[in-house]
Coordinates of C-alpha atoms in Angstrom, one line a residue:
X1 CA -21.8 98.9 38.2
X2 CA -24.4 101.1 36.5
X3 CA -22.2 101.1 33.4
X4 CA -22.1 97.3 33.3
X5 CA -25.9 97.1 33.8
X6 CA -26.5 99.6 31.0
X7 CA -24.1 97.9 28.6
X8 CA -25.6 94.5 29.5
X9 CA -29.1 95.8 28.5
X10 CA -27.6 97.2 25.3
X11 CA -26.0 93.9 24.5
X12 CA -29.3 92.1 25.1
X13 CA -30.9 94.5 22.6
X14 CA -28.1 93.5 20.1
X15 CA -26.7 97.1 20.1
X16 CA -23.2 95.5 20.2
X17 CA -21.8 92.0 20.3
X18 CA -20.0 90.8 23.3
X19 CA -16.6 89.3 22.6
X20 CA -14.8 87.1 25.1
X21 CA -11.5 88.4 26.4
X22 CA -8.8 86.6 28.4
X23 CA -10.2 86.7 32.0
X24 CA -6.9 87.4 33.7
X25 CA -6.2 90.4 31.3
X26 CA -9.7 91.9 31.9
X27 CA -9.6 91.3 35.7
X28 CA -6.2 93.0 36.1
X29 CA -7.2 95.8 33.8
X30 CA -10.4 96.5 35.6
X31 CA -8.8 96.4 39.0
X32 CA -6.0 98.8 37.8
X33 CA -8.6 101.3 36.5
X34 CA -10.5 101.1 39.8
X35 CA -7.3 101.7 41.8
X36 CA -6.5 104.6 39.6
X37 CA -9.8 106.3 40.2
X38 CA -9.4 105.8 44.0
X39 CA -5.9 107.2 44.1
X40 CA -6.8 110.3 42.1
X41 CA -9.6 111.0 44.5
X42 CA -7.3 110.4 47.5
X43 CA -4.7 112.7 45.9
X44 CA -7.3 115.4 45.7
X45 CA -8.3 114.8 49.3
X46 CA -4.8 114.9 50.7
X47 CA -3.4 117.7 48.6
X48 CA -4.2 121.3 47.7
X49 CA -6.1 121.9 44.5
X50 CA -3.0 123.5 43.0
X51 CA -0.9 120.4 43.7
X52 CA -3.7 118.1 42.4
X53 CA -3.7 120.1 39.1
X54 CA 0.1 119.6 38.9
X55 CA -0.6 115.9 39.3
X56 CA -2.9 115.9 36.3
X57 CA -0.4 117.9 34.3
X58 CA 2.3 115.3 35.0
X59 CA 0.2 112.5 33.4
X60 CA 1.0 113.6 29.8
X61 CA 4.9 113.7 30.1
X62 CA 4.8 110.4 32.0
X63 CA 2.6 108.8 29.4
X64 CA 5.0 109.9 26.7
X65 CA 7.9 108.5 28.7
X66 CA 6.2 105.1 29.2
X67 CA 5.1 104.8 25.5
X68 CA 8.6 105.7 24.4
X69 CA 10.4 103.3 26.7
X70 CA 8.1 100.2 26.5
X71 CA 6.1 100.6 23.3
X72 CA 8.9 102.2 21.2
X73 CA 6.5 104.9 20.1
X74 CA 8.2 107.9 18.6
X75 CA 7.0 111.5 19.4
X76 CA 8.4 114.2 17.1
X77 CA 10.0 117.4 18.4
X78 CA 7.0 119.3 17.1
X79 CA 4.5 117.2 19.1
X80 CA 6.6 117.5 22.2
X81 CA 6.8 121.3 21.8
X82 CA 3.1 121.6 21.4
X83 CA 2.5 119.5 24.5
X84 CA 5.0 121.6 26.4
X85 CA 3.0 124.8 25.4
X86 CA -0.2 123.2 26.4
X87 CA 1.1 122.1 29.9
X88 CA 2.6 125.5 30.5
X89 CA -0.6 127.3 29.6
X90 CA -2.8 125.0 31.7
X91 CA -0.4 125.4 34.6
X92 CA -0.4 129.2 34.4
X93 CA -4.2 129.2 34.2
X94 CA -5.2 126.7 36.8
X95 CA -2.3 126.1 39.3
X96 CA -2.4 128.5 42.2
X97 CA -1.3 127.2 45.6
X98 CA 1.2 124.4 46.0
X99 CA 1.1 122.8 49.5
X100 CA 3.2 119.7 49.7
X101 CA 2.9 116.8 52.2
X102 CA 4.5 113.4 52.3
X103 CA 1.3 111.3 52.1
X104 CA -0.2 113.5 49.4
X105 CA 2.9 113.3 47.3
X106 CA 3.1 109.5 47.5
X107 CA -0.6 109.2 46.6
X108 CA -0.1 111.6 43.7
X109 CA 2.8 109.6 42.3
X110 CA 0.9 106.4 42.6
X111 CA -2.1 108.0 40.9
X112 CA 0.1 109.2 38.0
X113 CA 1.6 105.8 37.4
X114 CA -1.7 103.8 37.6
X115 CA -3.6 106.4 35.4
X116 CA -0.9 106.4 32.7
X117 CA -0.6 102.6 32.7
X118 CA -4.4 102.1 32.7
X119 CA -4.9 104.5 29.8
X120 CA -2.0 103.0 27.8
X121 CA -3.6 99.5 28.3
X122 CA -7.0 100.8 27.3
X123 CA -5.5 101.7 23.9
X124 CA -3.2 98.7 23.6
X125 CA -5.8 96.0 24.6
X126 CA -8.3 97.3 22.1
X127 CA -5.8 97.2 19.2
X128 CA -3.9 94.0 20.0
X129 CA -7.0 91.9 20.9
X130 CA -9.1 93.6 18.2
X131 CA -12.0 94.5 20.5
X132 CA -14.1 97.7 20.5
X133 CA -14.2 100.2 23.4
X134 CA -17.7 99.0 24.3
X135 CA -16.6 95.3 24.4
X136 CA -13.7 96.1 26.6
X137 CA -15.7 98.4 29.0
X138 CA -18.4 95.7 29.2
X139 CA -16.0 93.0 30.2
X140 CA -13.9 95.1 32.7
X141 CA -16.6 97.2 34.4
X142 CA -17.6 94.6 37.0
X143 CA -14.0 94.2 38.3
X144 CA -13.6 98.0 38.4
X145 CA -16.8 98.3 40.4
X146 CA -15.9 95.4 42.7
X147 CA -12.5 96.9 43.8
X148 CA -14.1 100.3 44.4
X149 CA -17.1 98.8 46.3
X150 CA -14.8 96.8 48.6
X151 CA -12.1 99.4 49.2
X152 CA -14.2 102.6 49.1
X153 CA -16.2 102.2 52.3
X154 CA -13.1 101.0 54.2
X155 CA -11.0 103.9 53.1
X156 CA -13.8 106.4 53.8
X157 CA -14.2 104.9 57.3
X158 CA -10.5 105.2 57.9
X159 CA -10.3 108.9 56.8
X160 CA -13.6 110.3 58.0
X161 CA -14.4 108.0 60.9
X162 CA -17.9 107.7 59.4
X163 CA -19.7 104.7 57.9
X164 CA -21.1 105.5 54.5
X165 CA -23.8 102.9 54.9
X166 CA -25.0 104.6 58.1
X167 CA -25.8 107.9 56.3
X168 CA -29.5 108.7 55.9
X169 CA -30.0 109.2 52.2
X170 CA -32.8 111.6 51.3
X171 CA -34.7 111.4 48.1
X172 CA -32.8 114.4 46.7
X173 CA -29.5 112.8 47.5
X174 CA -30.5 109.5 45.9
X175 CA -31.7 111.4 42.8
X176 CA -28.3 113.1 42.5
X177 CA -26.5 109.8 43.0
X178 CA -28.6 108.2 40.2
X179 CA -27.9 111.2 38.0
X180 CA -24.2 111.0 38.6
X181 CA -24.2 107.3 37.8
X182 CA -26.0 107.9 34.5
X183 CA -23.5 110.6 33.6
X184 CA -20.7 108.3 34.5
X185 CA -21.9 105.8 31.9
X186 CA -21.4 108.4 29.2
X187 CA -18.1 109.4 30.6
X188 CA -16.8 105.9 30.8
X189 CA -18.0 105.1 27.3
X190 CA -16.5 108.2 25.8
X191 CA -13.2 107.7 27.6
X192 CA -12.7 104.2 26.3
X193 CA -13.8 105.2 22.8
X194 CA -11.5 108.3 22.6
X195 CA -8.4 106.4 23.9
X196 CA -9.1 103.5 21.6
X197 CA -9.6 105.6 18.5
X198 CA -6.8 108.1 19.2
X199 CA -4.2 107.7 22.0
X200 CA -3.8 108.3 25.7
X201 CA -2.0 111.5 25.1
X202 CA -4.7 112.9 22.9
X203 CA -7.3 112.0 25.5
X204 CA -5.3 114.0 28.1
X205 CA -5.1 116.9 25.7
X206 CA -8.9 116.9 25.5
X207 CA -9.1 116.7 29.3
X208 CA -7.0 119.9 29.6
X209 CA -9.3 121.5 27.0
X210 CA -12.1 120.8 29.4
X211 CA -10.2 122.5 32.2
X212 CA -9.8 125.6 30.0
X213 CA -13.5 125.6 29.1
X214 CA -14.5 125.2 32.8
X215 CA -12.4 128.3 33.7
X216 CA -13.8 130.3 30.8
X217 CA -17.4 129.4 31.6
X218 CA -16.9 130.1 35.3
X219 CA -15.8 133.6 34.4
X220 CA -18.5 134.3 31.8
X221 CA -21.5 132.6 33.4
X222 CA -20.8 132.6 37.1
X223 CA -18.6 135.7 37.2
X224 CA -15.8 133.9 39.0
X225 CA -12.7 136.1 39.7
X226 CA -10.4 136.1 36.7
X227 CA -6.9 137.6 36.4
X228 CA -4.7 138.4 33.5
X229 CA -2.7 135.3 34.3
X230 CA -5.7 133.1 33.7
X231 CA -6.4 134.6 30.3
X232 CA -2.8 134.3 29.2
X233 CA -2.7 130.7 30.4
X234 CA -5.9 129.7 28.6
X235 CA -4.7 131.4 25.3
X236 CA -1.3 129.6 25.5
X237 CA -3.0 126.3 26.3
X238 CA -5.4 126.6 23.4
X239 CA -2.5 127.6 21.1
X240 CA -0.6 124.5 22.2
X241 CA -3.7 122.3 21.5
X242 CA -4.1 123.8 18.1
X243 CA -0.4 123.0 17.3
X244 CA -0.8 119.5 18.6
X245 CA -3.9 118.9 16.4
X246 CA -2.2 120.3 13.4
X247 CA 1.1 118.4 13.8
X248 CA -0.8 115.1 14.5
X249 CA -2.9 115.7 11.4
X250 CA 0.2 116.3 9.3
X251 CA 2.0 113.2 10.6
X252 CA -1.1 111.0 10.0
X253 CA -1.4 112.3 6.4
X254 CA 2.3 111.7 5.9
X255 CA 2.0 108.1 7.3
X256 CA -1.0 107.4 5.0
X257 CA 0.8 108.7 1.9
X258 CA 3.8 106.4 2.8
X259 CA 1.5 103.4 3.2
X260 CA -0.3 104.1 -0.1
X261 CA 3.0 104.6 -1.9
X262 CA 4.2 101.1 -0.7
X263 CA 0.9 99.6 -1.7
X264 CA 0.3 95.8 -1.7
X265 CA 3.4 93.8 -2.5
X266 CA 2.9 91.3 -5.3
X267 CA 5.2 88.3 -5.2
X268 CA 6.0 86.9 -8.6
X269 CA 6.8 83.2 -9.0
X270 CA 10.4 82.4 -9.5
X271 CA 9.8 80.9 -13.0
X272 CA 8.7 84.3 -14.3
X273 CA 12.1 85.8 -13.3
X274 CA 14.1 83.3 -15.4

């Protein structure tokens, strides 16, 4: 909700122009994103950290599968190989324990599906409806907040047997809540912008880069325990990211050169051909 309020103020100051979008599309999109966030958090709560990392790793191949089947998008063998290296590297570096349970597995599968579909729609809606990331986020944020506000306390009550509204919030706790809300504005904005300008797969690649950076900073700054396996995994993952960036850049240049070579087609009148 803080994201919507912030963007509403920005719109009032004419920092961007609000564009009406089909209400049904925006509502379903916002609810889907809210459900995705909730399922990812539940997946983390019901599973071990290692299995949760595996869940996040599964998002890329499932996104590739969905885009190939339903959007007819083609991924070259080079791109697939670079993504494979990336996933193997992140898996080696971050996945430790794998404790499976039925409820956690179901939640993880639902989280993967909703996250992939939500991110694909984030890109597709912006391009097909010709709206910016800011316009889409502004329109969908209230529905996303509503589904989380309604379902969040109920799920929390069911799992912890505690009422979130009965908690006595100190000034320090409130300060951190406000800080996290402000940070979430930047996170939501950057998420929609990156997915809209690039692709859901590229966004996930950046997310795994964040994982590698967190592990590296934890070792260098906080002196977290670090094994040879972690170092090898990070190096393999970064190498895969480099290959992915290079192959994507080469394919984009090739596509641009083809478009330029075709150029605008000039249709001559039939009389000039006789």
